[in-house]
Short mmCIF file of C-alpha atoms in Angstrom, two decimals:
data_model
loop_
_atom_site.label_atom_id
_atom_site.label_comp_id
_atom_site.label_asym_id
_atom_site.label_seq_id
_atom_site.Cartn_x
_atom_site.Cartn_y
_atom_site.Cartn_z
CA UNK J 30 28.88 1.43 1.86
CA UNK J 31 28.09 4.53 3.78
CA UNK J 32 30.25 7.44 5.15
CA UNK J 33 30.28 10.60 6.86
CA UNK J 34 32.50 13.63 5.59
CA UNK J 35 33.07 17.37 5.74
CA UNK J 36 35.38 20.10 4.74
CA UNK J 37 37.65 22.21 6.86
CA UNK J 38 37.30 25.50 5.23
CA UNK J 39 37.42 28.16 7.96
CA UNK J 40 34.29 29.92 8.74
CA UNK J 41 31.56 30.66 6.37
CA UNK J 42 32.02 34.40 4.96
CA UNK J 43 30.12 36.93 7.05
CA UNK J 44 28.12 37.78 3.90
CA UNK J 45 26.88 34.28 3.89
CA UNK J 46 24.73 34.67 6.88
CA UNK J 47 24.64 36.52 10.14
CA UNK J 48 23.63 34.56 13.25
CA UNK J 49 23.22 36.23 16.52
CA UNK J 50 22.80 34.64 20.04
CA UNK J 51 21.02 37.58 21.40
CA UNK J 52 17.54 36.88 20.41
CA UNK J 53 16.29 40.39 21.53
CA UNK J 54 18.18 41.68 18.48
CA UNK J 55 17.24 39.07 15.87
CA UNK J 56 14.77 39.79 13.32
CA UNK J 57 12.24 36.93 12.17
CA UNK J 58 13.01 35.21 8.84
CA UNK J 59 10.83 36.52 6.09
CA UNK J 60 7.78 34.51 5.77
CA UNK J 61 5.57 34.25 2.54
CA UNK J 62 3.67 31.42 1.26
CA UNK J 63 4.25 28.09 3.05
CA UNK J 64 4.07 25.09 0.77
CA UNK J 65 4.54 21.55 2.36
CA UNK J 66 5.78 18.95 0.09
CA UNK J 67 3.31 16.04 -0.33
CA UNK J 68 4.74 12.98 1.29
CA UNK J 69 2.56 9.86 1.05
CA UNK J 70 4.67 7.33 2.86
CA UNK J 71 7.90 8.65 4.21
CA UNK J 72 7.78 9.71 7.86
CA UNK J 73 11.46 10.57 8.46
CA UNK J 74 11.62 13.98 6.95
CA UNK J 75 9.48 17.06 6.22
CA UNK J 76 9.91 20.15 4.16
CA UNK J 77 8.50 23.67 4.14
CA UNK J 78 8.84 26.17 1.32
CA UNK J 79 8.50 29.89 2.53
CA UNK J 80 9.27 31.21 -1.09
CA UNK J 81 12.51 33.03 0.17
CA UNK J 82 13.81 30.10 1.86
CA UNK J 83 13.15 26.46 2.71
CA UNK J 84 13.34 24.40 5.78
CA UNK J 85 14.10 20.70 5.67
CA UNK J 86 13.65 18.76 8.88
CA UNK J 87 15.13 15.19 9.28
CA UNK J 88 12.67 13.71 11.96
CA UNK J 89 14.27 10.31 12.15
CA UNK J 90 18.01 10.28 11.37
CA UNK J 91 18.41 6.82 12.97
CA UNK J 92 16.24 4.53 15.02
CA UNK J 93 15.22 5.92 18.40
CA UNK J 94 16.67 9.37 17.66
CA UNK J 95 16.24 11.82 20.51
CA UNK J 96 16.17 14.87 18.42
CA UNK J 97 15.23 15.86 14.97
CA UNK J 98 17.63 18.02 12.61
CA UNK J 99 16.64 21.09 10.93
CA UNK J 100 18.30 22.76 7.98
CA UNK J 101 17.84 26.32 6.44
CA UNK J 102 18.08 26.35 2.59
CA UNK J 103 18.47 29.68 0.73
CA UNK J 104 20.45 31.70 -1.79
CA UNK J 105 23.59 33.37 -0.56
CA UNK J 106 21.89 36.76 -1.22
CA UNK J 107 18.92 35.84 0.89
CA UNK J 108 21.00 34.41 3.60
CA UNK J 109 22.99 37.68 3.83
CA UNK J 110 19.77 39.62 4.58
CA UNK J 111 18.77 37.08 7.50
CA UNK J 112 19.36 37.13 11.16
CA UNK J 113 18.44 34.28 13.49
CA UNK J 114 19.70 32.56 16.66
CA UNK J 115 22.71 30.36 16.13
CA UNK J 116 20.90 27.43 17.51
CA UNK J 117 17.86 27.81 15.30
CA UNK J 118 19.20 25.42 12.68
CA UNK J 119 21.63 22.47 12.63
CA UNK J 120 23.15 23.79 9.42
CA UNK J 121 22.62 26.40 6.81
CA UNK J 122 22.76 25.26 3.04
CA UNK J 123 22.88 27.35 -0.18
CA UNK J 124 20.23 26.54 -2.61
CA UNK J 125 22.79 26.36 -5.56
CA UNK J 126 24.72 23.13 -4.76
CA UNK J 127 27.54 22.57 -7.30
CA UNK J 128 29.65 19.93 -5.41
CA UNK J 129 28.18 17.18 -3.38
CA UNK J 130 29.47 14.12 -1.36
CA UNK J 131 27.17 11.33 -0.45
CA UNK J 132 28.08 8.28 1.73
CA UNK J 133 25.70 5.53 0.74
CA UNK J 134 25.33 3.84 -2.57
CA UNK J 135 21.55 4.15 -2.05
CA UNK J 136 21.90 7.87 -2.75
CA UNK J 137 23.27 7.56 -6.24
CA UNK J 138 20.22 6.33 -8.09
CA UNK J 139 18.16 9.47 -6.97
CA UNK J 140 20.89 11.67 -8.15
CA UNK J 141 20.85 10.05 -11.65
CA UNK J 142 17.15 9.95 -11.87
CA UNK J 143 17.08 13.83 -11.13
CA UNK J 144 19.80 14.44 -13.67
CA UNK J 145 22.18 15.86 -10.91
CA UNK J 146 25.03 13.07 -10.93
CA UNK J 147 27.62 15.46 -12.21
CA UNK J 148 27.26 17.25 -8.88
CA UNK J 149 28.76 14.17 -7.02
CA UNK J 150 32.62 14.78 -6.59
CA UNK J 151 33.49 12.26 -3.83
CA UNK J 152 32.43 8.95 -2.31
CA UNK J 153 33.83 6.59 0.30
CA UNK J 154 34.26 3.00 -1.16
CA UNK J 155 33.85 3.75 -4.90
CA UNK J 156 34.32 0.03 -5.62
CA UNK J 157 30.82 -0.51 -4.14
CA UNK J 158 29.23 1.70 -6.96
CA UNK J 159 27.62 -0.37 -9.68
CA UNK J 160 25.85 2.38 -11.88
CA UNK J 161 27.65 2.41 -15.17
CA UNK J 162 27.02 6.08 -15.66
CA UNK J 163 28.70 6.99 -12.20
CA UNK J 164 31.40 4.26 -12.61
CA UNK J 165 32.33 6.18 -15.88
CA UNK J 166 32.78 9.43 -13.94
CA UNK J 167 34.80 7.54 -11.17
CA UNK J 168 37.14 6.25 -13.80
CA UNK J 169 37.43 9.68 -15.34
CA UNK J 170 38.53 10.91 -11.85
CA UNK J 171 35.50 13.28 -11.64
CA UNK J 172 34.53 11.44 -8.37
CA UNK J 173 37.33 11.07 -5.82
CA UNK J 174 37.76 8.13 -3.49
CA UNK J 175 37.28 9.18 0.16
CA UNK J 176 38.55 5.81 1.92
CA UNK J 177 36.39 3.70 3.98
CA UNK J 178 33.30 4.30 6.06
CA UNK J 179 35.40 3.97 9.33
CA UNK J 180 38.00 6.19 8.12
CA UNK J 181 37.32 9.03 5.63
CA UNK J 182 40.27 10.59 3.90
CA UNK J 183 39.53 14.07 5.37
CA UNK J 184 42.62 15.59 3.33
CA UNK J 185 40.86 14.70 -0.01
CA UNK J 186 37.57 15.80 1.43
CA UNK J 187 39.07 19.27 2.40
CA UNK J 188 40.57 19.52 -1.06
CA UNK J 189 37.21 18.83 -2.73
CA UNK J 190 35.42 21.39 -0.43
CA UNK J 191 32.02 20.22 -1.27
CA UNK J 192 29.00 22.34 -0.65
CA UNK J 193 27.24 19.82 1.36
CA UNK J 194 27.81 16.26 2.57
CA UNK J 195 24.97 13.66 2.89
CA UNK J 196 25.80 11.43 5.71
CA UNK J 197 23.83 8.95 8.12
CA UNK J 198 24.05 7.80 11.65
CA UNK J 199 23.40 4.12 12.63
CA UNK J 200 22.75 4.52 16.26
CA UNK J 201 23.49 8.17 17.08
CA UNK J 202 25.51 11.15 16.08
CA UNK J 203 28.52 10.22 13.90
CA UNK J 204 31.70 11.80 15.27
CA UNK J 205 33.17 12.00 11.86
CA UNK J 206 30.38 14.10 10.52
CA UNK J 207 30.36 16.29 13.64
CA UNK J 208 34.01 17.03 13.08
CA UNK J 209 33.52 17.93 9.57
CA UNK J 210 30.48 20.32 10.50
CA UNK J 211 33.14 22.20 12.78
CA UNK J 212 35.15 23.12 9.67
CA UNK J 213 32.15 24.90 8.06
CA UNK J 214 30.97 22.32 5.66
CA UNK J 215 27.37 21.52 6.06
CA UNK J 216 26.33 17.90 6.87
CA UNK J 217 22.79 16.53 6.45
CA UNK J 218 21.76 13.37 7.99
CA UNK J 219 19.87 11.09 5.50
CA UNK J 220 17.55 8.54 7.21
CA UNK J 221 15.98 6.90 4.37
CA UNK J 222 17.16 3.43 5.54
CA UNK J 223 15.13 3.85 8.84
CA UNK J 224 11.71 4.00 7.08
CA UNK J 225 9.60 0.84 7.60
CA UNK J 226 8.15 0.41 4.09
CA UNK J 227 9.65 0.18 0.49
CA UNK J 228 7.76 2.97 -0.92
CA UNK J 229 8.57 5.14 2.16
CA UNK J 230 12.27 4.63 1.36
CA UNK J 231 11.85 5.30 -2.24
CA UNK J 232 10.02 8.56 -1.45
CA UNK J 233 13.32 9.98 0.03
CA UNK J 234 14.30 10.96 -3.76
CA UNK J 235 11.99 14.08 -2.79
CA UNK J 236 14.77 14.75 -0.15
CA UNK J 237 17.41 15.31 -2.98
CA UNK J 238 14.74 17.12 -5.13
CA UNK J 239 14.35 19.75 -2.13
CA UNK J 240 18.26 20.22 -2.03
CA UNK J 241 18.47 20.89 -5.78
CA UNK J 242 15.28 22.63 -6.31
CA UNK J 243 13.78 19.77 -8.23
CA UNK J 244 10.70 19.27 -6.14
CA UNK J 245 8.18 18.80 -9.05
CA UNK J 246 10.54 16.45 -10.92
CA UNK J 247 11.23 14.31 -7.87
CA UNK J 248 7.56 13.95 -7.18
CA UNK J 249 6.84 13.03 -10.80
CA UNK J 250 9.51 10.37 -10.61
CA UNK J 251 8.26 8.94 -7.38
CA UNK J 252 4.66 8.87 -8.66
CA UNK J 253 5.87 6.71 -11.57
CA UNK J 254 7.59 4.31 -9.30
CA UNK J 255 4.65 4.08 -6.96
CA UNK J 256 2.24 3.50 -9.87
CA UNK J 257 4.46 0.78 -11.15
CA UNK J 258 4.63 -0.82 -7.73
CA UNK J 259 0.90 -0.78 -7.12
CA UNK J 260 0.10 -2.07 -10.58
CA UNK J 261 2.56 -4.98 -9.99
CA UNK J 262 0.92 -5.64 -6.73
CA UNK J 263 -2.48 -5.80 -8.45
CA UNK J 264 -1.15 -8.22 -11.14
CA UNK J 265 -0.01 -10.44 -8.28
CA UNK J 266 -3.44 -10.93 -7.09
CA UNK J 267 -4.31 -12.84 -10.24
CA UNK J 268 -1.96 -15.66 -9.16
CA UNK J 269 -3.83 -19.04 -8.60
CA UNK J 270 -1.30 -20.30 -6.09
CA UNK J 271 0.84 -18.92 -3.23
CA UNK J 272 4.23 -20.52 -3.35
CA UNK J 273 5.70 -20.97 0.12
CA UNK J 274 8.94 -19.14 0.95
CA UNK J 275 11.89 -19.55 3.04
CA UNK J 276 14.66 -16.92 3.43
CA UNK J 277 18.08 -16.32 4.99
CA UNK J 278 20.70 -18.91 6.25
CA UNK J 279 22.45 -19.95 9.42
CA UNK J 280 24.58 -17.14 10.88
CA UNK J 281 26.76 -18.66 13.73
CA UNK J 282 24.46 -20.88 15.70
CA UNK J 283 21.21 -19.29 14.63
CA UNK J 284 19.13 -18.94 11.41
CA UNK J 285 18.38 -15.33 10.65
CA UNK J 286 15.39 -14.44 8.76
CA UNK J 287 13.12 -11.44 8.23
CA UNK J 288 10.28 -10.95 10.75
CA UNK J 289 6.87 -10.60 9.44
CA UNK J 290 6.52 -6.97 9.93
CA UNK J 291 9.62 -6.10 8.08
CA UNK J 292 9.68 -4.34 4.68
CA UNK J 293 11.26 -7.61 3.20
CA UNK J 294 8.33 -9.59 4.26
CA UNK J 295 5.95 -6.73 2.88
CA UNK J 296 7.52 -7.34 -0.45
CA UNK J 297 6.82 -11.04 -0.34
CA UNK J 298 3.08 -10.40 0.63
CA UNK J 299 2.66 -7.80 -2.03
CA UNK J 300 4.08 -10.41 -4.53
CA UNK J 301 1.41 -12.83 -3.30
CA UNK J 302 3.85 -15.28 -1.85
CA UNK J 303 3.32 -17.30 1.33
CA UNK J 304 6.23 -16.21 3.59
CA UNK J 305 6.20 -18.91 6.33
CA UNK J 306 6.86 -16.39 9.01
CA UNK J 307 4.57 -13.61 7.93
CA UNK J 308 2.66 -13.93 11.22
CA UNK J 309 5.75 -12.88 13.25
CA UNK J 310 6.39 -9.28 14.62
CA UNK J 311 9.19 -7.28 16.10
CA UNK J 312 12.39 -5.35 15.46
CA UNK J 313 15.30 -6.87 13.69
CA UNK J 314 15.71 -10.25 12.32
CA UNK J 315 14.23 -13.49 13.63
CA UNK J 316 16.81 -15.81 15.22
CA UNK J 317 15.80 -19.34 15.30
CA UNK J 318 17.37 -22.88 15.58
CA UNK J 319 18.19 -24.85 12.39
CA UNK J 320 15.89 -27.51 13.71
CA UNK J 321 12.99 -25.10 13.98
CA UNK J 322 13.52 -23.69 10.46
CA UNK J 323 13.87 -27.12 8.87
CA UNK J 324 10.78 -28.47 10.55
CA UNK J 325 8.69 -25.66 9.14
CA UNK J 326 10.40 -24.99 5.82
CA UNK J 327 11.83 -28.22 4.59
CA UNK J 328 9.10 -28.44 1.91
CA UNK J 329 9.10 -24.74 1.05
CA UNK J 330 8.80 -24.05 -2.67
CA UNK J 331 11.16 -21.10 -2.70
CA UNK J 332 14.21 -20.13 -0.89
CA UNK J 333 15.00 -16.44 -1.35
CA UNK J 334 18.01 -14.29 -0.29
CA UNK J 335 20.40 -16.95 1.23
CA UNK J 336 22.79 -14.34 2.54
CA UNK J 337 25.97 -13.82 0.57
CA UNK J 338 26.18 -17.21 -1.13
CA UNK J 339 26.47 -17.21 -4.88
CA UNK J 340 26.06 -20.90 -5.91
CA UNK J 341 24.65 -24.05 -4.71
CA UNK J 342 28.01 -25.45 -4.21
CA UNK J 343 29.01 -22.54 -1.88
CA UNK J 344 25.78 -23.21 0.10
CA UNK J 345 26.49 -26.94 0.32
CA UNK J 346 30.11 -26.43 1.42
CA UNK J 347 28.79 -24.05 4.22
CA UNK J 348 26.52 -26.55 5.59
CA UNK J 349 25.62 -29.93 4.12
CA UNK J 350 22.24 -29.97 5.90
CA UNK J 351 21.09 -27.30 3.52
CA UNK J 352 20.82 -29.97 0.95
CA UNK J 353 17.82 -31.48 2.67
CA UNK J 354 15.62 -28.65 1.79
CA UNK J 355 13.26 -29.30 -1.20
CA UNK J 356 14.16 -25.87 -2.52
CA UNK J 357 17.84 -26.86 -2.79
CA UNK J 358 16.98 -30.24 -4.51
CA UNK J 359 14.79 -28.40 -6.91
CA UNK J 360 17.29 -25.61 -7.59
CA UNK J 361 14.69 -23.04 -6.56
CA UNK J 362 16.95 -20.68 -4.66
CA UNK J 363 17.21 -17.15 -5.75
CA UNK J 364 19.58 -14.37 -4.74
CA UNK J 365 20.55 -10.81 -5.85
CA UNK J 366 24.05 -11.39 -4.95
CA UNK J 367 25.32 -12.22 -8.47
CA UNK J 368 24.08 -9.10 -10.03
CA UNK J 369 26.94 -6.71 -9.59
CA UNK J 370 28.61 -3.68 -11.07
CA UNK J 371 32.08 -3.73 -12.81
CA UNK J 372 34.07 -3.63 -9.46
CA UNK J 373 31.86 -5.99 -7.64
CA UNK J 374 29.29 -3.81 -6.00
CA UNK J 375 25.93 -5.56 -5.43
CA UNK J 376 23.33 -3.70 -7.62
CA UNK J 377 20.53 -4.47 -5.27
CA UNK J 378 22.11 -2.62 -2.39
CA UNK J 379 22.30 0.51 -4.62
CA UNK J 380 19.23 0.65 -6.85
CA UNK J 381 16.82 -1.47 -4.70
CA UNK J 382 15.98 1.43 -2.28
CA UNK J 383 15.01 3.72 -5.01
CA UNK J 384 13.25 1.14 -7.27
CA UNK J 385 11.14 -1.13 -5.10
CA UNK J 386 9.00 -1.64 -8.09
CA UNK J 387 11.74 -3.55 -9.79
CA UNK J 388 12.26 -5.77 -6.58
CA UNK J 389 8.50 -6.52 -6.43
CA UNK J 390 8.34 -7.39 -10.11
CA UNK J 391 11.36 -9.71 -9.82
CA UNK J 392 9.65 -11.61 -6.79
CA UNK J 393 6.36 -11.93 -8.96
CA UNK J 394 8.53 -13.19 -11.83
CA UNK J 395 9.98 -15.91 -9.54
CA UNK J 396 6.87 -16.85 -7.82
CA UNK J 397 4.23 -16.47 -10.70
CA UNK J 398 6.17 -16.45 -14.00
CA UNK J 399 3.07 -16.67 -16.00
CA UNK J 400 1.89 -13.35 -14.96
CA UNK J 401 5.07 -11.46 -16.21
CA UNK J 402 6.04 -13.40 -19.16
CA UNK J 403 8.08 -10.80 -20.93
CA UNK J 404 9.81 -9.36 -17.80
CA UNK J 405 13.48 -9.83 -17.17
CA UNK J 406 14.40 -9.54 -13.53
CA UNK J 407 16.83 -6.74 -12.47
CA UNK J 408 18.30 -8.30 -9.42
CA UNK J 409 17.47 -11.75 -8.54
CA UNK J 410 18.86 -14.84 -10.23
CA UNK J 411 18.68 -18.48 -9.40
CA UNK J 412 21.79 -19.98 -7.74
CA UNK J 413 23.41 -22.50 -9.95
#
């Protein structure tokens, strides 16, 4: 679902920019009006506009990152006038991106909302893409397959020669991306998935707005998503009851489910649902015994997101003890796994990050159907 890539295209032309290690001979970048982008929730990146150039900083590219990454963005003409220390920025990006490679399906909705999806020329694991619009471009060979996350097809990548690659690191610097950077193709680490709240993750649409000079449009789109989310949250407060909720399934010998401080649990709280483990805290998933979960949740009203299972039969075949939960008996189990694209990609994993308002409304519809009578869920469906 995610991948790192870059192009081996010699060195950037000298007219592109001129870096000098001798700081005594360097001249400061031209500084005019500095405008900071308005970020309400996201904490993993920041952006400064100095009129003649921009500086994009990725503060948290992955959990517990020991350094931030700083990128200079300007026109080719402006870059030709600049001199700065070679270690001043992690990469230099032109402000007229024509060809782009992204490595996570979560990036695709932002491109489409901003109307820049035609810049996408390569993606690792195209079968995971669910969007009908982008699937049409894949089938028309406008977007090349780049292989798998663990093994990017560098030959194809070099042939595409993108202006920039949007990658990510899970627990540190990605070696593949670092290799690509050495070829002269800029790589930017996107850390949207590290954010702790749904709206913070969605606000990363402004990251793409900065790259494509669409800051105002990205801000407007996010404001709409935020407004929809907060309005839905207010609607949920009108519910007369709070259905109890169970989540997850047994994985190996333990039952894994979200802790109470996770963004998944925040969704349930905002939907005015009673998540039975809402009082827990910590990083990562809770890992409990089957007996512990059953004792607390055997009478839960709803069972949400039972891993990859797509039917009640699959769930029962995996563990007959699941049938003892009231939610199973009442067929009150809901999952997003059955909402897929043409080639099987799960839409939730692609669109959910950018559209948390859809997720929240789905959950409200499940728990309080009377509050959203005319709403049709985007992701969640009952297991049958």
